[in-house]
Coordinates of C-alpha atoms in Angstrom, one line a residue:
M287 CA 109.9 9.7 46.9
P288 CA 107.2 11.8 48.6
A289 CA 103.6 10.8 48.1
N290 CA 100.3 12.5 49.0
F291 CA 98.0 11.0 51.6
Y292 CA 94.5 10.1 50.6
N293 CA 91.6 12.2 51.8
N294 CA 87.9 12.4 51.0
K295 CA 88.7 14.5 47.8
A296 CA 90.7 11.7 46.3
A297 CA 89.1 9.9 43.3
M298 CA 89.6 6.5 41.6
V299 CA 89.3 5.7 37.9
G300 CA 90.0 2.3 36.3
M301 CA 88.8 -0.7 34.4
D302 CA 87.5 -4.0 36.0
R303 CA 86.3 -7.3 34.6
H304 CA 82.9 -8.8 35.4
P305 CA 80.4 -11.0 33.6
A306 CA 78.1 -9.3 31.1
R307 CA 75.0 -10.5 29.2
F308 CA 75.1 -10.4 25.4
L309 CA 72.6 -11.1 22.6
T310 CA 73.7 -14.0 20.4
G311 CA 72.1 -15.9 17.5
T312 CA 70.5 -18.7 19.5
A313 CA 67.0 -18.7 20.9
K314 CA 68.3 -19.8 24.4
D315 CA 70.7 -16.8 24.6
Y316 CA 68.0 -14.4 23.4
I317 CA 65.9 -15.5 26.5
G318 CA 68.7 -15.1 29.1
G319 CA 71.6 -13.7 27.3
E320 CA 75.1 -15.3 26.9
K321 CA 77.2 -14.4 30.0
K322 CA 80.9 -13.9 29.5
P323 CA 83.7 -11.8 31.0
W324 CA 83.7 -8.2 29.9
Y325 CA 85.4 -4.9 30.7
Y326 CA 83.7 -2.2 32.8
F327 CA 84.9 1.4 33.2
V328 CA 84.8 2.5 36.9
A329 CA 85.1 5.9 38.6
V330 CA 84.3 7.0 42.1
P331 CA 85.3 9.8 44.5
F332 CA 86.2 8.8 48.0
W333 CA 83.4 10.9 49.6
W334 CA 81.0 8.5 47.8
P335 CA 78.2 7.1 50.1
G336 CA 78.4 3.4 50.8
G337 CA 82.1 3.5 51.8
A338 CA 83.5 2.4 55.2
D339 CA 82.7 5.6 57.1
E340 CA 84.3 4.3 60.2
K341 CA 87.7 4.3 58.4
R342 CA 87.5 8.0 57.6
T343 CA 89.4 9.8 60.3
S344 CA 87.2 11.6 62.8
T345 CA 90.0 13.6 64.4
V346 CA 92.7 14.1 61.7
T347 CA 92.1 16.1 58.5
A348 CA 94.1 17.3 55.6
D349 CA 93.1 20.4 53.6
G350 CA 89.9 20.4 55.6
E351 CA 89.0 16.9 54.5
K352 CA 88.9 13.6 56.4
M353 CA 91.9 11.4 55.8
I354 CA 91.6 7.7 54.9
R355 CA 92.6 4.9 57.3
D356 CA 93.5 1.5 56.1
P357 CA 91.6 -0.8 55.5
F358 CA 89.1 1.7 54.0
T359 CA 86.8 0.6 51.2
V360 CA 84.4 2.6 49.1
G361 CA 81.3 0.7 47.9
A362 CA 78.6 1.0 45.3
V363 CA 81.2 1.9 42.7
P364 CA 79.6 3.0 39.4
H365 CA 80.4 0.5 36.6
V366 CA 79.8 1.3 32.9
P367 CA 80.4 -1.7 30.5
A368 CA 82.4 -1.2 27.4
P369 CA 80.2 -1.1 24.3
G370 CA 78.6 -4.4 23.2
P371 CA 75.3 -5.8 21.9
F372 CA 73.8 -6.3 25.4
H373 CA 70.8 -8.3 26.4
P374 CA 68.0 -6.3 28.2
L375 CA 68.9 -8.3 31.4
Q376 CA 72.3 -6.7 31.4
A377 CA 70.7 -3.9 33.4
L378 CA 70.1 -6.3 36.3
T379 CA 73.6 -7.7 36.0
N380 CA 75.0 -4.2 36.1
G381 CA 72.9 -3.3 39.1
S382 CA 74.2 -6.4 41.0
I383 CA 77.8 -5.6 40.2
V384 CA 77.4 -2.1 41.5
K385 CA 75.7 -3.3 44.6
D386 CA 78.5 -5.7 45.5
S387 CA 81.4 -3.6 44.3
K388 CA 84.2 -2.2 46.3
S389 CA 87.5 -0.4 45.9
R390 CA 90.2 0.0 48.5
P391 CA 93.7 1.7 48.8
F392 CA 96.7 -0.4 47.8
L393 CA 99.3 1.3 49.9
S394 CA 99.4 2.7 53.5
T395 CA 102.2 3.9 55.7
T396 CA 102.8 2.3 59.0
R397 CA 104.8 5.3 60.2
V398 CA 101.7 7.6 60.3
T399 CA 98.6 6.2 62.0
S400 CA 95.2 7.4 63.3
Q401 CA 93.1 5.6 65.8
G402 CA 95.5 2.7 65.5
D403 CA 95.3 2.3 61.7
P404 CA 97.9 3.3 59.2
L405 CA 96.9 6.1 56.8
A406 CA 96.4 5.4 53.1
T407 CA 98.9 7.0 50.8
C408 CA 99.6 7.4 47.1
I409 CA 102.6 5.8 45.6
V410 CA 104.3 8.7 43.9
G411 CA 103.2 12.3 44.4
P412 CA 99.4 12.6 43.8
V413 CA 99.2 9.2 42.0
G414 CA 98.1 6.1 43.8
A415 CA 96.4 2.8 43.2
D416 CA 93.4 0.9 44.4
M417 CA 92.5 -2.8 44.6
N418 CA 89.2 -3.2 42.7
C419 CA 86.6 -5.9 42.7
Q420 CA 86.7 -8.6 39.9
E421 CA 84.4 -11.4 39.1
V422 CA 86.0 -13.5 36.3
D423 CA 86.4 -17.3 35.9
G424 CA 86.6 -17.9 39.6
G425 CA 89.9 -16.1 39.8
E426 CA 91.1 -13.3 42.0
P427 CA 88.2 -11.4 43.6
E428 CA 90.3 -8.2 43.5
A429 CA 93.0 -6.8 41.2
L430 CA 95.2 -3.7 41.1
T431 CA 93.2 -1.9 38.4
G432 CA 92.3 1.4 40.0
L433 CA 94.3 4.6 39.4
V434 CA 93.9 7.2 42.2
I435 CA 94.5 10.9 42.0
S436 CA 94.7 12.7 45.4
G437 CA 95.3 16.4 45.5
C438 CA 96.0 16.3 49.2
T439 CA 98.9 18.6 50.0
V440 CA 100.0 16.6 53.1
M441 CA 102.7 14.2 52.1
T442 CA 104.7 11.3 53.5
Q443 CA 107.5 9.0 52.4
P444 CA 106.3 5.4 52.0
T445 CA 109.1 3.0 53.1
V446 CA 110.4 -0.2 51.6
K447 CA 108.7 -2.1 54.4
D448 CA 105.3 -0.6 53.4
F449 CA 105.7 -1.8 49.8
V450 CA 107.2 -5.2 50.7
F451 CA 104.5 -6.3 53.2
R452 CA 101.6 -4.9 51.1
I453 CA 102.8 -6.8 48.0
F454 CA 103.1 -9.9 50.2
D455 CA 99.6 -9.4 51.6
E456 CA 97.9 -8.7 48.3
F457 CA 99.7 -11.1 45.9
I458 CA 101.7 -13.7 47.8
K459 CA 100.1 -14.7 51.1
E460 CA 97.0 -16.5 49.8
W461 CA 99.1 -18.3 47.1
L462 CA 101.7 -19.4 49.6
A463 CA 99.0 -20.8 52.0
E464 CA 97.5 -22.8 49.1
K465 CA 100.9 -24.1 48.1
V466 CA 101.8 -25.2 51.6
V467 CA 98.5 -27.1 51.9
S468 CA 99.0 -28.7 48.5
L469 CA 102.6 -29.7 49.4
L470 CA 101.4 -31.3 52.7
D471 CA 98.8 -33.3 50.7
L472 CA 101.5 -34.5 48.4
V473 CA 103.6 -35.6 51.3
L474 CA 100.7 -37.5 52.8
K475 CA 100.1 -39.2 49.4
Y476 CA 103.8 -40.1 49.2
F477 CA 103.5 -41.9 52.5
K478 CA 100.3 -43.6 51.3
I479 CA 98.0 -42.0 53.9
G480 CA 94.4 -42.8 53.2
A481 CA 92.0 -40.4 51.5
I482 CA 89.9 -39.8 54.7
P483 CA 92.8 -38.9 57.0
R484 CA 94.3 -36.8 54.2
A485 CA 91.0 -34.9 53.8
I486 CA 90.9 -34.2 57.6
V487 CA 94.5 -33.0 57.7
S488 CA 93.9 -30.8 54.6
W489 CA 90.8 -29.3 56.3
V490 CA 92.8 -28.5 59.5
A491 CA 95.8 -27.2 57.5
K492 CA 93.5 -24.8 55.5
K493 CA 92.5 -23.3 58.9
V494 CA 95.9 -23.3 60.6
V495 CA 98.4 -22.5 57.8
P496 CA 97.0 -18.9 57.1
K497 CA 97.2 -18.2 60.8
L498 CA 100.8 -19.4 60.9
I499 CA 101.7 -17.3 57.9
D500 CA 100.1 -14.2 59.6
W501 CA 102.1 -15.0 62.7
A502 CA 105.4 -15.3 60.7
E503 CA 104.6 -12.0 59.0
D504 CA 104.1 -10.2 62.3
V505 CA 107.4 -11.6 63.5
A506 CA 109.1 -10.5 60.3
K507 CA 107.7 -7.0 60.7
D508 CA 109.0 -6.8 64.3
V509 CA 112.4 -8.0 63.2
W510 CA 112.4 -5.4 60.4
D511 CA 111.5 -2.7 62.9
Q512 CA 114.3 -3.7 65.3
I513 CA 116.8 -3.7 62.5
E514 CA 115.6 -0.2 61.4
R515 CA 115.9 1.1 65.0
A516 CA 119.4 -0.4 65.4
S517 CA 120.4 1.2 62.1
D518 CA 119.1 4.6 63.2
R519 CA 121.0 4.4 66.5
Y520 CA 124.2 3.5 64.7
R521 CA 123.8 6.4 62.3
R522 CA 123.1 8.8 65.2
K523 CA 126.2 7.6 67.0
A524 CA 128.3 7.9 63.9
R525 CA 127.2 11.5 63.4
Q526 CA 127.9 12.3 67.0
S527 CA 131.4 10.7 67.1
P528 CA 134.3 13.2 66.9
V529 CA 136.3 13.2 63.7
L530 CA 140.1 12.6 64.5
T531 CA 142.5 14.5 62.4
S532 CA 146.3 14.3 62.3

């Protein structure tokens, strides 16, 4: 299904989770405020200052606006906390969240590039999605919580490959690396390897395993491309072959 490219006129709206400071009934919390996860409304246009300007295309425009190259991020995203009885120090907390915040496109298309980078694209028509910052309970630092609207009239067709590898990058790769390292540690424990050698092997594995996964992903992308090219050649030959009739 066709999807609009992102350009500087695109805008993101969403809801993130970050800590907030609340007033409670205890004297201690009146002094510093009780800190707990809370919801924040977010909205930002892609022309917003503080973004990765080098990832806005310098030579390719759409509708007179710079297009967006992956991995683009827009920073200093305005955050407005959902209503609550906030402590006065919440103003400082909110300022810190905005200062460190970022939002980046979820999807890009490898078939259309600029300056070596794929261009960011919506998912369906003018509707896209962004990965937004999170800061809750030591969990994922980003989540797919941003809805993007892009009125760019230039469109493309994201492929299955674009979706598959982006989903792998965003939601599976880090988890897989952690599982491989954990499994290796279990194997070492099974063979009664000492704690110090296990710690050394785990440290090395945490450095090496992500690189091996990146390498395997690159190989998978190359194989996918080769299969697509072979399939295209076969279809072209099939269309060119004469049809025999009796």
